[in-house]
Amino acid sequence: MAMSPENEHPVKAFGWAARDFSGHLSPFKFSRRITGEKDVTFKVLYCGICHSDLHNIKNEWGITSYPVVPGHEIVGVVTEVGTKVTKFKVGDKVGVGCMVGSCHSCANCKDHLENYCPEMMLTYGAKYYDGTTTYGGYSDIMVSDEHFVIKIPDNVPLDGGAPLLCAGITVYSPLKYYELDKVGTHLGVVGLGGLGHMAVKFAKAMGLKVTVISTSPNKKKEAMDHLGADAFLVSRNTEEMEHAMGTMDGIIDTVSAVHALLPLIGLLKTNGKLVMVGAPEKPLELLAFPLLMGRKMVGGSCIGGIKETQEMIDFAAKHNIVADIELISMDYVNTAMERLLKADVKYRFVIDIANSLKPYLKPFKLSDMAMSPENEHPVRAFGWAATDSSGHLSPFKFSRRATGEKDVSFKVLYCGICHSDLHNVKNEWGITSYPVVPGHEIVGVVTEVGTKVTKFKVGDKVGVGCMVGSCHSCANCKDHLENYCPEMTLTYGAKYYDGTTTYGGYSDIMVSDEHFVIKIPDNMPLDGGAPLLCAGITVYSPLKYYGLDKVGMHLGVVGLGGLGHMAVKFAKAMGLKVTVISTSPNKKKEAVDHLGADAFLVSHNTEEMELAMGTMDGIIDTVSAVHALLPLIGLLKTNGKLVMVGAPEKPLELLAFPLLMGRKMVGGSGIGGMEETQEMIDFAAKHNIVADIELIPMDYVNTAMERLLKADVKYRFVIDIANSLKPF
């Protein structure tokens, strides 16, 4: 524990951190150092969200070390000062920007340019002098050497003032250094985002003529009527741009996307200066000739030194300059990041830290605890959950009910990852209720049974699939088709009989009514057997129901993923001739040599498809993406059956005529009832059928989801719950 974030310093702190390159932020406990003799400690009240925070949490610059607490537009009120602090006292309004350390001895530091010091330390994600990690302002408290603390004038509101510590100084510094601050100077501002709108405000306060240059015509009214720009150019309007050629003394370019420099250089007068403050990830094209012919220059600028930052704040206070902001709560931050990626903010998000940052260990209140996931049941449980539509999964404490008289409780050993888990955590079907613990291919060993349980005992190998409840009285239930019961209760993300939420198998323990528990035969390995509880039954059930299980029948299997490879295995065990149909020619060897398919068709190979026309008794279509049905129907014999088990999100085109002319049919099938699922498991055990899996630890699950989205798995991810799920 010596160097854990929570324990490396004595002062407990709390914030939100990203833990991997998904960039998803969630609650995080860490620690701050005690107030040193030259330190200022302050309670964080607000923190701005900079676009560089988004780059950092996603590691788009390749320098991020996780976990990372972002935030470098940090403002608050001093709570403690060190014995040698001279510039601040308790109660002062202060801020910290992009840096918290420098060498103090190099030429840049001596020239008050700590921002260009080779040893400059970033406010977050850097190593401090003592070797510990710096954490930013998405947190409750901040400690900094007084040299890097800015005094916020009393008349500057802290919420709108926070972005000045990055966005403000980023545009103020080049205006001063490149001498573009003289009254009457004509300045162009490229882009009207967080930096751009600040550039307009500072430039107007300096007495400049300002023209905003943007790709968006609809920003003209905002630029001129609200921000006070003197003119507006649409950069893709050739006529407007040509008319403005050679009119500007300087340009501040705030754009971070790749864009053309040549038209901007053309706007400059002789001796004009184009200054880059945005940082595109890829190189921009720069032609030398336009610079040569006008003695023009392209330069850059990065924030400012501490002295200049204080000067900027004081200037802003004098001229009533603050950022235009959207104040948000801490738990909105992931949505804000998504919106920032789309430039959907006017102009800066600022987090209301003081009023919305809530530690996840709150003082006990019976009213708060009664229905929380962690306390609604008596048995403590632990898993990983998604808390919003980003789908990012992170550690989650909740609870399970005590073992009822008809219940089976078991320790979860493995849980498969189904593509429907991915749909659900991202709410792509519009039915998800957060937080959601996914997983419906759950296997383990029984630890307790209820007094009226007759089918199971402690030590049995068992599993739970896609459902944990049904009405038991409707026609479907009586016909052993609980999966089609109108009141069927899903294993996760549903409401149980008692009104509580069901949680799935990305967790340590499971409790289920014995009716919905499957006995796993002793000869079946649990890791490879887990996917049978969804993928297996999903293909087994339609083979049986649609009469496609007769020896010698010719079956087509569309798609060779988690479902498809299971369909091949079951069909071959039933004695069928199997042809795999895929868009990927490179899957042929795998399908034929490894899985035992008899033939392989490339669906976009017209010649192959035509040769196979009218040869198949049935087709199991496992594809979840939108695709053409007509070529598949053409492969069927008269009376042939095309059965959909994949679920594309959008409607597919279906022509009636090809069905009419061959008495063919298109049907569907969704998992199976409990009796049939047990039958499937027993059949699989008899024929040594298990899924081909990639076994992963719990903390790899977000990467696995990203790979699943790209179909980069052969053929099913299974989480090694027992050996890798670690409570926090």
XYZ file of C-alpha atoms in Angstrom:
728
model
C 0.000 0.000 0.000
C 3.006 2.344 0.433
C 2.704 3.973 -2.984
C -1.002 3.582 -3.731
C -2.683 6.871 -4.738
C -4.869 6.719 -1.655
C -1.992 6.248 0.761
C 1.151 7.869 -0.654
C 0.340 11.146 1.167
C -1.307 11.757 4.551
C -4.213 13.998 3.449
C -7.201 12.110 2.058
C -8.591 13.520 -1.187
C -11.404 12.609 -3.508
C -12.056 13.260 -7.183
C -12.916 11.658 -10.499
C -10.288 9.828 -12.541
C -9.894 8.069 -15.868
C -8.373 4.619 -15.514
C -7.814 3.665 -19.154
C -7.865 5.123 -22.654
C -11.661 4.938 -22.905
C -11.387 8.239 -21.026
C -14.367 7.393 -18.846
C -14.187 9.209 -15.523
C -15.462 7.750 -12.263
C -15.039 8.348 -8.504
C -11.469 7.971 -7.241
C -9.868 8.131 -3.813
C -6.333 9.437 -3.581
C -4.240 11.663 -1.303
C -2.541 15.050 -1.192
C 0.618 16.031 0.661
C 0.344 18.041 3.853
C 0.798 21.788 3.549
C 4.549 22.421 3.304
C 6.229 25.598 4.468
C 5.908 27.194 0.998
C 2.583 25.549 0.104
C -0.940 26.885 -0.258
C -3.827 24.478 0.328
C -7.274 25.383 -0.935
C -10.748 23.960 -1.195
C -11.600 23.540 -4.877
C -14.861 25.263 -5.794
C -14.810 25.142 -9.606
C -12.718 23.548 -12.322
C -12.924 24.222 -16.052
C -12.825 21.467 -18.655
C -10.161 22.082 -21.272
C -9.982 20.246 -24.594
C -6.550 19.017 -23.531
C -8.256 17.181 -20.649
C -10.122 15.187 -23.289
C -6.893 14.434 -25.171
C -5.189 13.372 -21.942
C -7.798 11.063 -20.493
C -7.954 9.219 -23.834
C -4.135 9.182 -24.118
C -4.366 10.704 -27.588
C -0.948 12.285 -27.152
C 0.615 9.042 -25.906
C 1.870 10.500 -22.605
C -0.900 9.629 -20.151
C -0.219 7.541 -17.060
C -3.332 6.090 -15.439
C -5.171 6.698 -13.195
C -5.365 10.370 -14.127
C -7.376 13.093 -12.358
C -7.654 15.911 -14.947
C -8.232 19.612 -14.482
C -5.923 22.632 -14.758
C -8.392 25.515 -14.531
C -8.765 25.217 -10.776
C -10.167 27.879 -8.457
C -11.167 27.924 -4.822
C -10.610 29.410 -1.377
C -7.454 29.052 0.714
C -7.828 26.840 3.801
C -4.192 26.663 4.971
C -0.836 28.274 4.187
C 2.700 27.206 5.019
C 4.903 29.003 7.503
C 6.987 30.687 4.786
C 4.116 31.710 2.506
C 4.068 35.485 2.010
C 1.551 36.190 -0.760
C -1.593 34.399 0.473
C -3.719 33.995 3.567
C -6.641 31.802 4.587
C -9.828 32.945 2.833
C -8.135 34.279 -0.311
C -9.640 33.426 -3.681
C -6.950 31.611 -5.654
C -6.340 29.453 -8.673
C -3.876 27.006 -10.202
C -3.427 26.625 -13.934
C -1.459 24.225 -16.093
C 1.711 23.862 -14.003
C 2.760 23.266 -10.413
C 6.543 23.152 -10.680
C 9.676 24.214 -12.577
C 13.417 24.300 -11.968
C 13.533 28.021 -10.962
C 17.119 28.269 -12.237
C 17.130 27.986 -16.027
C 17.092 30.998 -18.354
C 13.357 30.578 -18.988
C 12.477 30.465 -15.292
C 14.645 33.517 -14.609
C 12.795 35.285 -17.418
C 9.403 34.413 -15.826
C 8.726 31.822 -18.529
C 8.253 28.786 -16.297
C 5.889 27.420 -18.964
C 8.910 26.804 -21.214
C 11.163 25.373 -18.489
C 12.536 21.953 -19.536
C 11.567 20.658 -16.076
C 8.122 22.252 -15.964
C 5.656 20.013 -14.077
C 2.116 19.724 -15.300
C -0.696 20.106 -12.805
C -1.807 16.540 -13.438
C -0.299 13.360 -14.809
C 3.301 14.357 -14.060
C 5.889 13.284 -11.504
C 6.476 15.733 -8.667
C 9.829 16.273 -6.923
C 9.068 13.519 -4.395
C 8.342 10.997 -7.171
C 4.577 10.973 -6.629
C 1.980 11.694 -9.291
C 0.320 15.077 -9.675
C -3.467 15.077 -9.678
C -5.633 17.849 -11.093
C -8.685 19.835 -10.193
C -11.538 17.389 -10.728
C -11.120 16.956 -6.978
C -12.030 18.415 -3.604
C -8.733 19.936 -2.453
C -5.542 21.252 -4.026
C -2.025 21.818 -2.664
C 0.566 23.865 -4.555
C 3.778 25.738 -4.038
C 2.756 29.392 -3.661
C 4.874 30.375 -6.669
C 2.373 28.607 -8.946
C -0.753 29.937 -7.241
C -2.626 32.876 -8.789
C -4.495 35.464 -6.707
C -8.030 35.892 -8.056
C -9.301 39.468 -7.678
C -12.456 39.806 -5.602
C -14.545 41.089 -8.510
C -13.825 38.037 -10.711
C -16.539 35.377 -10.317
C -14.797 32.068 -9.701
C -16.947 29.982 -12.041
C -16.466 32.185 -15.113
C -12.942 33.039 -14.031
C -11.657 29.455 -13.858
C -11.101 29.089 -17.655
C -8.862 32.178 -17.641
C -6.143 30.013 -16.063
C -5.719 28.112 -19.326
C -7.894 29.482 -22.127
C -7.388 33.074 -21.013
C -3.601 33.028 -20.700
C -3.272 30.932 -23.874
C -4.621 33.814 -25.977
C -3.432 36.734 -23.834
C 0.235 35.706 -23.908
C 0.681 35.675 -27.732
C -1.218 38.951 -28.094
C 1.378 40.531 -25.801
C 4.507 38.702 -26.999
C 3.831 39.119 -30.725
C 2.878 42.781 -30.129
C -0.634 42.341 -31.429
C -2.031 44.322 -28.490
C -1.697 47.834 -29.941
C -4.876 49.876 -30.241
C -6.226 49.777 -33.791
C -4.426 46.550 -34.756
C -6.563 44.309 -36.971
C -6.670 40.804 -35.519
C -8.170 37.689 -37.011
C -9.399 34.953 -34.649
C -9.757 31.509 -36.211
C -12.329 29.340 -34.429
C -14.961 30.419 -31.938
C -14.667 27.869 -29.162
C -13.214 28.031 -25.660
C -10.003 29.734 -26.827
C -11.531 31.727 -29.663
C -14.193 33.519 -27.659
C -11.546 34.445 -25.060
C -9.306 35.853 -27.795
C -12.146 38.076 -29.022
C -12.840 39.370 -25.501
C -9.197 40.195 -24.710
C -8.594 41.722 -28.141
C -11.632 44.007 -27.876
C -10.571 45.067 -24.367
C -7.162 46.005 -25.845
C -8.824 48.201 -28.470
C -8.255 45.958 -31.492
C -10.366 45.510 -34.588
C -11.417 41.849 -34.568
C -12.553 39.587 -37.402
C -13.709 36.085 -36.520
C -12.885 33.425 -39.123
C -15.020 30.291 -38.922
C -16.334 27.389 -40.980
C -19.808 27.925 -39.471
C -21.910 30.785 -40.907
C -24.419 30.379 -38.074
C -21.826 31.708 -35.596
C -21.819 35.175 -37.168
C -24.574 36.641 -35.007
C -22.967 35.288 -31.828
C -19.531 36.596 -32.785
C -20.687 40.106 -33.605
C -23.768 40.752 -31.467
C -22.706 38.949 -28.297
C -18.900 39.000 -28.327
C -18.495 42.322 -30.147
C -16.390 41.206 -33.101
C -16.210 43.811 -35.873
C -16.454 41.395 -38.793
C -16.979 37.735 -39.630
C -15.529 35.579 -42.405
C -16.748 32.154 -43.488
C -13.463 30.434 -44.292
C -14.900 28.323 -47.103
C -16.532 31.346 -48.762
C -13.963 32.111 -51.464
C -15.390 35.522 -52.278
C -15.333 36.706 -48.645
C -11.810 35.394 -48.099
C -10.463 37.006 -51.284
C -12.034 40.337 -50.339
C -10.204 40.233 -46.976
C -6.788 39.316 -48.435
C -3.912 41.341 -47.000
C -5.995 43.179 -44.384
C -4.883 41.717 -41.035
C -1.915 42.533 -38.836
C -2.109 39.227 -37.025
C -4.172 36.084 -36.594
C -4.672 33.922 -33.502
C -5.432 30.403 -34.767
C -7.238 28.404 -32.053
C -8.252 25.397 -34.166
C -7.055 21.952 -33.018
C -8.196 20.072 -36.117
C -6.106 19.725 -39.273
C -6.834 22.707 -41.527
C -5.321 24.766 -44.339
C -2.844 27.512 -43.438
C -2.444 29.041 -46.899
C -5.778 30.942 -46.939
C -5.004 32.349 -43.462
C -1.518 33.514 -44.476
C -3.165 35.220 -47.449
C -5.256 37.330 -45.052
C -2.122 38.843 -43.471
C -0.578 42.174 -44.382
C 3.156 42.431 -45.068
C 4.947 41.575 -41.787
C 1.778 39.842 -40.587
C 1.907 37.154 -37.901
C -0.090 33.938 -37.804
C 0.100 32.516 -34.259
C -0.953 28.926 -33.557
C -2.433 28.220 -30.127
C -4.497 25.187 -31.135
C -2.551 21.937 -31.460
C -3.649 19.685 -34.357
C -2.512 16.082 -33.870
C -1.153 15.770 -37.430
C 1.262 18.038 -39.361
C -0.164 20.967 -41.310
C 0.984 21.894 -44.816
C 3.094 25.041 -44.855
C 4.301 26.601 -48.105
C 7.360 28.805 -47.764
C 6.681 31.053 -50.766
C 3.724 33.001 -49.268
C 5.880 33.767 -46.217
C 8.818 34.893 -48.336
C 6.766 37.262 -50.463
C 5.315 39.210 -47.526
C 7.866 38.752 -44.778
C 5.103 37.004 -42.899
C 5.586 34.547 -40.082
C 3.915 31.544 -38.490
C 4.593 31.208 -34.777
C 3.236 29.403 -31.743
C 2.518 30.104 -28.117
C 1.747 27.952 -25.083
C 0.017 29.392 -22.014
C 2.227 31.887 -20.148
C 4.519 32.228 -17.167
C 3.190 32.790 -13.658
C 3.921 36.527 -13.643
C 2.137 37.000 -16.965
C -0.772 34.839 -15.817
C -1.268 37.093 -12.789
C -1.045 40.118 -15.102
C -3.695 38.544 -17.354
C -6.044 37.857 -14.427
C -5.704 41.429 -13.197
C -6.343 42.758 -16.720
C -9.420 40.527 -16.985
C -10.698 41.819 -13.637
C -10.224 45.430 -14.740
C -12.153 44.858 -17.966
C -14.765 42.447 -16.569
C -13.576 39.584 -18.764
C -14.728 36.080 -17.862
C -15.445 33.014 -19.955
C -18.931 32.211 -21.197
C -19.590 28.936 -19.444
C -22.019 26.089 -18.952
C -21.893 25.110 -15.288
C -22.252 21.355 -14.799
C -22.287 18.856 -11.972
C -19.479 16.350 -11.478
C -21.624 13.376 -12.467
C -22.327 15.036 -15.857
C -18.636 15.116 -16.762
C -18.631 12.084 -19.107
C -21.549 13.511 -21.067
C -19.742 16.859 -21.170
C -16.675 15.139 -22.642
C -18.828 13.556 -25.359
C -20.354 16.955 -26.134
C -16.920 18.616 -26.109
C -15.777 16.117 -28.722
C -18.617 17.396 -30.927
C -17.888 21.057 -30.090
C -21.325 21.158 -28.466
C -20.584 23.784 -25.804
C -20.730 27.560 -25.733
C -17.948 28.077 -24.768
C -16.500 26.287 -21.757
C -17.757 23.627 -19.388
C -17.001 24.385 -15.746
C -17.587 21.779 -13.041
C -19.322 22.956 -9.878
C -16.974 20.952 -7.665
C -18.084 22.277 -4.292
C -21.771 21.553 -4.821
C -21.638 18.310 -6.782
C -18.505 16.296 -5.948
C -19.818 13.680 -3.560
C -17.561 10.974 -2.106
C -18.954 7.474 -2.573
C -18.517 6.752 1.138
C -21.086 9.090 2.672
C -22.165 9.203 6.321
C -24.833 6.613 7.006
C -28.406 7.780 6.700
C -31.165 5.209 6.773
C -33.163 7.176 4.200
C -30.200 7.189 1.806
C -29.249 3.574 2.322
C -32.630 1.889 2.184
C -32.813 1.382 -1.575
C -29.210 1.877 -2.669
C -27.835 -1.025 -4.726
C -25.334 -1.737 -1.978
C -27.933 -1.980 0.772
C -31.279 -3.056 -0.659
C -30.426 -6.698 0.131
C -28.524 -8.242 3.052
C -25.779 -10.058 1.129
C -22.845 -7.892 0.032
C -21.812 -8.367 -3.599
C -19.200 -6.883 -5.871
C -18.902 -6.570 -9.629
C -18.295 -4.196 -12.483
C -21.049 -1.899 -13.762
C -21.709 0.667 -16.454
C -23.102 3.903 -15.072
C -23.934 5.769 -18.275
C -24.257 5.358 -22.056
C -20.488 5.493 -22.589
C -20.720 1.822 -21.639
C -17.521 2.053 -19.622
C -17.447 -0.525 -16.835
C -15.860 0.091 -13.445
C -15.921 -1.465 -9.951
C -19.340 -1.436 -8.298
C -20.600 -2.486 -4.881
C -24.161 -3.804 -4.640
C -26.094 -6.532 -2.843
C -27.884 -9.820 -3.452
C -30.915 -11.179 -1.625
C -30.494 -13.887 0.992
C -31.003 -17.450 -0.258
C -34.773 -18.016 -0.291
C -36.439 -21.365 0.167
C -36.463 -22.039 -3.589
C -33.186 -20.244 -4.342
C -29.749 -21.457 -5.336
C -26.737 -19.292 -4.443
C -23.429 -19.858 -6.184
C -19.940 -18.435 -6.419
C -19.407 -17.105 -9.933
C -16.292 -18.557 -11.555
C -16.683 -17.476 -15.183
C -18.973 -15.224 -17.210
C -19.106 -14.934 -20.990
C -19.355 -11.602 -22.790
C -22.264 -11.523 -25.228
C -22.694 -8.907 -27.949
C -25.984 -7.988 -26.291
C -23.973 -6.960 -23.204
C -22.297 -4.360 -25.427
C -25.663 -3.134 -26.742
C -27.004 -2.923 -23.189
C -24.148 -1.084 -21.499
C -24.306 1.565 -24.248
C -28.138 1.665 -24.161
C -28.249 1.064 -27.909
C -31.660 -0.557 -27.594
C -33.004 2.287 -25.441
C -34.020 0.061 -22.511
C -31.028 0.253 -20.175
C -31.414 1.491 -16.614
C -28.132 2.479 -14.964
C -26.114 1.293 -13.113
C -26.113 -2.016 -14.975
C -24.015 -5.089 -14.144
C -24.045 -7.162 -17.373
C -23.516 -10.871 -17.901
C -25.912 -13.718 -18.713
C -23.516 -16.568 -19.443
C -22.791 -17.235 -15.777
C -21.283 -20.406 -14.352
C -19.985 -21.384 -10.938
C -20.290 -23.675 -7.949
C -23.256 -23.851 -5.548
C -22.548 -22.493 -2.071
C -26.064 -22.602 -0.563
C -29.533 -23.938 -1.422
C -32.945 -23.081 -0.019
C -34.968 -25.433 2.132
C -37.328 -26.370 -0.719
C -34.707 -26.798 -3.451
C -34.818 -30.328 -4.898
C -32.550 -30.297 -7.974
C -29.279 -28.919 -6.608
C -26.868 -29.320 -3.717
C -23.795 -27.496 -2.435
C -20.816 -28.177 -4.693
C -22.803 -28.651 -7.906
C -21.544 -26.984 -11.088
C -24.364 -24.714 -12.276
C -25.164 -21.868 -14.617
C -27.663 -19.081 -15.228
C -28.432 -17.765 -18.694
C -30.518 -14.890 -19.981
C -33.473 -15.060 -17.579
C -34.198 -15.410 -13.884
C -37.980 -15.213 -13.791
C -41.287 -15.702 -15.609
C -44.969 -15.902 -14.699
C -45.126 -19.760 -14.674
C -48.808 -19.637 -15.651
C -49.133 -18.391 -19.247
C -49.347 -20.701 -22.269
C -45.663 -20.185 -23.087
C -44.518 -21.038 -19.565
C -46.713 -24.145 -19.515
C -45.156 -25.162 -22.823
C -41.633 -24.749 -21.358
C -41.069 -21.563 -23.359
C -40.342 -19.205 -20.467
C -38.156 -17.213 -22.857
C -41.316 -16.007 -24.638
C -43.297 -15.292 -21.465
C -44.644 -11.704 -21.492
C -43.407 -11.340 -17.909
C -40.011 -12.938 -18.460
C -37.404 -11.339 -16.150
C -33.977 -10.754 -17.661
C -30.884 -11.730 -15.686
C -29.727 -8.139 -15.531
C -31.221 -4.691 -15.929
C -34.792 -5.799 -15.149
C -37.133 -5.442 -12.195
C -37.546 -8.546 -10.044
C -40.771 -9.515 -8.261
C -39.774 -7.501 -5.183
C -39.214 -4.361 -7.254
C -35.430 -4.484 -7.011
C -33.048 -4.480 -9.972
C -31.493 -7.655 -11.339
C -27.709 -7.675 -11.697
C -25.762 -10.012 -13.947
C -22.696 -12.176 -13.860
C -19.840 -9.675 -14.033
C -19.894 -10.196 -10.270
C -18.721 -12.478 -7.487
C -21.948 -14.217 -6.427
C -25.317 -15.090 -7.957
C -28.712 -15.977 -6.499
C -31.513 -17.442 -8.604
C -34.748 -19.391 -8.295
C -33.786 -23.018 -8.949
C -36.180 -23.195 -11.914
C -33.832 -20.890 -13.854
C -30.620 -22.662 -12.868
C -28.951 -25.127 -15.245
C -26.997 -28.166 -14.057
C -23.596 -28.264 -15.768
C -22.394 -31.836 -16.453
C -19.146 -32.772 -14.706
C -17.265 -33.390 -17.943
C -17.908 -29.873 -19.238
C -15.214 -27.233 -18.582
C -16.869 -24.201 -17.040
C -14.904 -21.559 -18.956
C -15.707 -22.890 -22.420
C -19.160 -23.986 -21.279
C -20.305 -20.557 -20.088
C -21.166 -19.191 -23.582
C -23.488 -22.140 -24.191
C -26.000 -20.489 -21.841
C -26.658 -17.812 -24.473
C -24.751 -18.430 -27.699
C -25.276 -22.195 -27.498
C -29.013 -22.209 -26.859
C -29.546 -19.371 -29.355
C -28.467 -21.621 -32.236
C -29.551 -25.000 -30.821
C -33.180 -23.954 -30.311
C -33.921 -22.920 -33.943
C -32.170 -26.013 -35.314
C -34.595 -28.138 -33.276
C -37.767 -26.065 -33.679
C -37.470 -25.471 -37.434
C -36.652 -29.153 -38.076
C -33.133 -28.387 -39.311
C -31.550 -31.107 -37.156
C -32.045 -34.106 -39.451
C -28.960 -36.076 -40.518
C -27.858 -35.181 -44.053
C -29.588 -31.800 -44.226
C -27.615 -28.946 -45.759
C -27.365 -25.943 -43.408
C -25.928 -22.526 -44.155
C -24.435 -20.521 -41.298
C -24.109 -16.787 -41.935
C -21.344 -15.164 -39.900
C -18.547 -16.861 -38.005
C -18.533 -15.130 -34.643
C -19.721 -16.174 -31.201
C -23.048 -17.511 -32.478
C -21.824 -18.717 -35.857
C -19.046 -20.968 -34.619
C -21.506 -22.518 -32.129
C -23.999 -23.168 -34.942
C -21.322 -24.996 -36.921
C -20.396 -27.168 -33.936
C -23.971 -28.147 -33.070
C -24.919 -28.738 -36.725
C -21.932 -31.006 -37.304
C -22.740 -32.949 -34.130
C -26.269 -33.445 -35.487
C -24.892 -34.907 -38.725
C -25.621 -31.974 -41.017
C -23.704 -30.751 -44.032
C -22.591 -27.221 -43.163
C -21.627 -24.298 -45.379
C -20.323 -21.157 -43.741
C -21.264 -17.893 -45.486
C -19.043 -14.920 -44.655
C -17.836 -11.579 -45.984
C -14.269 -12.526 -44.966
C -12.375 -14.918 -47.272
C -9.646 -15.287 -44.657
C -12.056 -17.194 -42.403
C -12.259 -20.142 -44.815
C -9.391 -22.128 -43.329
C -10.714 -21.648 -39.806
C -14.247 -22.647 -40.791
C -13.261 -25.770 -42.730
C -10.072 -27.007 -41.051
C -10.770 -26.090 -37.428
C -14.555 -26.115 -37.076
C -15.212 -28.859 -39.628
C -17.520 -26.995 -42.010
C -17.983 -28.793 -45.319
C -17.879 -25.700 -47.516
C -17.342 -21.954 -47.423
C -18.951 -19.151 -49.407
C -17.752 -15.562 -49.683
C -21.020 -13.650 -49.729
C -19.742 -10.898 -52.050
C -18.337 -13.413 -54.532
C -21.114 -13.462 -57.115
C -19.835 -16.562 -58.884
C -19.629 -18.635 -55.678
C -23.082 -17.521 -54.564
C -24.671 -18.310 -57.930
C -23.201 -21.827 -57.938
C -24.749 -22.470 -54.523
C -28.232 -21.171 -55.435
C -31.051 -23.462 -54.329
C -28.834 -25.944 -52.464
C -29.637 -25.396 -48.766
C -32.452 -26.730 -46.601
C -32.003 -23.974 -44.055
C -29.818 -21.071 -43.000
C -29.004 -19.794 -39.513
C -28.260 -16.074 -39.894
C -26.189 -14.863 -36.925
C -25.266 -11.398 -38.243
C -26.260 -8.388 -36.134
C -25.362 -5.752 -38.742
C -27.671 -4.603 -41.525
C -27.184 -6.891 -44.530
C -28.966 -8.134 -47.655
C -31.433 -11.019 -47.271
C -32.161 -11.588 -50.967
C -28.894 -13.446 -51.767
C -29.431 -15.699 -48.739
C -33.011 -16.530 -49.701
C -31.671 -17.430 -53.136
C -29.450 -20.115 -51.555
C -32.489 -21.965 -50.154
C -34.185 -24.939 -51.743
C -37.948 -24.967 -52.151
C -39.482 -24.965 -48.633
C -36.164 -23.639 -47.286
C -36.006 -21.715 -44.021
C -33.911 -18.650 -43.260
C -33.783 -18.209 -39.483
C -32.574 -14.925 -37.967
C -30.823 -15.148 -34.602
C -28.750 -11.960 -34.960
C -30.612 -8.734 -34.247
C -29.686 -5.809 -36.534
C -30.662 -2.448 -35.059
C -32.282 -1.197 -38.298
C -34.915 -2.862 -40.533
C -33.757 -5.194 -43.297
C -35.193 -5.181 -46.823
C -37.408 -8.187 -47.514
C -38.920 -8.841 -50.950
C -42.006 -11.053 -50.930
C -41.620 -12.472 -54.444
C -38.605 -14.753 -53.739
C -40.532 -16.265 -50.814
C -43.658 -16.816 -52.900
C -41.842 -18.546 -55.725
C -40.215 -21.204 -53.523
C -42.569 -21.429 -50.549
C -39.614 -20.268 -48.501
C -39.790 -18.599 -45.114
C -37.900 -16.133 -42.956
C -38.249 -16.769 -39.238
C -36.619 -15.818 -35.985
C -35.645 -17.403 -32.690
C -34.555 -16.068 -29.311
C -32.692 -18.338 -26.875
C -34.778 -21.239 -25.487
C -36.818 -22.325 -22.503
C -35.302 -23.889 -19.413
C -36.076 -27.478 -20.372
C -34.548 -27.024 -23.816
C -31.507 -25.230 -22.379
C -30.796 -28.175 -20.091
C -31.280 -30.506 -23.064
C -28.786 -28.409 -25.059
C -26.182 -28.490 -22.281
C -26.503 -32.268 -21.958
C -26.210 -32.680 -25.749
C -23.119 -30.466 -25.747
C -21.523 -32.482 -22.940
C -22.221 -35.730 -24.812
C -20.577 -34.392 -27.995
C -17.773 -32.432 -26.278
C -19.059 -29.100 -27.549
C -17.761 -25.949 -25.899
C -17.142 -22.440 -27.191
C -13.753 -21.355 -28.500
C -12.863 -18.637 -26.034
C -10.343 -16.007 -25.054
C -10.122 -15.987 -21.255
C -9.598 -12.489 -19.856
C -9.239 -10.832 -16.446
C -11.964 -8.529 -15.170
C -9.878 -5.377 -15.619
C -9.524 -6.113 -19.351
C -13.286 -5.940 -19.905
C -13.415 -2.426 -21.410
C -10.731 -3.308 -23.930
C -12.622 -6.523 -24.687
C -15.766 -4.496 -25.380
C -13.857 -2.294 -27.828
C -12.459 -5.366 -29.554
C -15.900 -6.981 -29.632
C -17.204 -3.898 -31.424
C -14.599 -4.582 -34.122
C -15.338 -8.347 -34.153
C -11.774 -8.838 -32.934
C -12.322 -12.035 -30.935
C -12.189 -15.738 -31.770
C -14.900 -16.438 -30.789
C -16.080 -15.492 -27.312
C -14.565 -13.506 -24.485
C -15.015 -15.171 -21.099
C -14.124 -13.332 -17.893
C -12.145 -15.268 -15.297
C -14.228 -13.899 -12.441
C -12.871 -16.048 -9.621
C -9.220 -15.242 -10.289
C -9.410 -11.593 -11.308
C -12.397 -9.805 -9.723
C -10.873 -7.788 -6.902
C -13.012 -5.590 -4.620
C -11.812 -2.025 -4.194
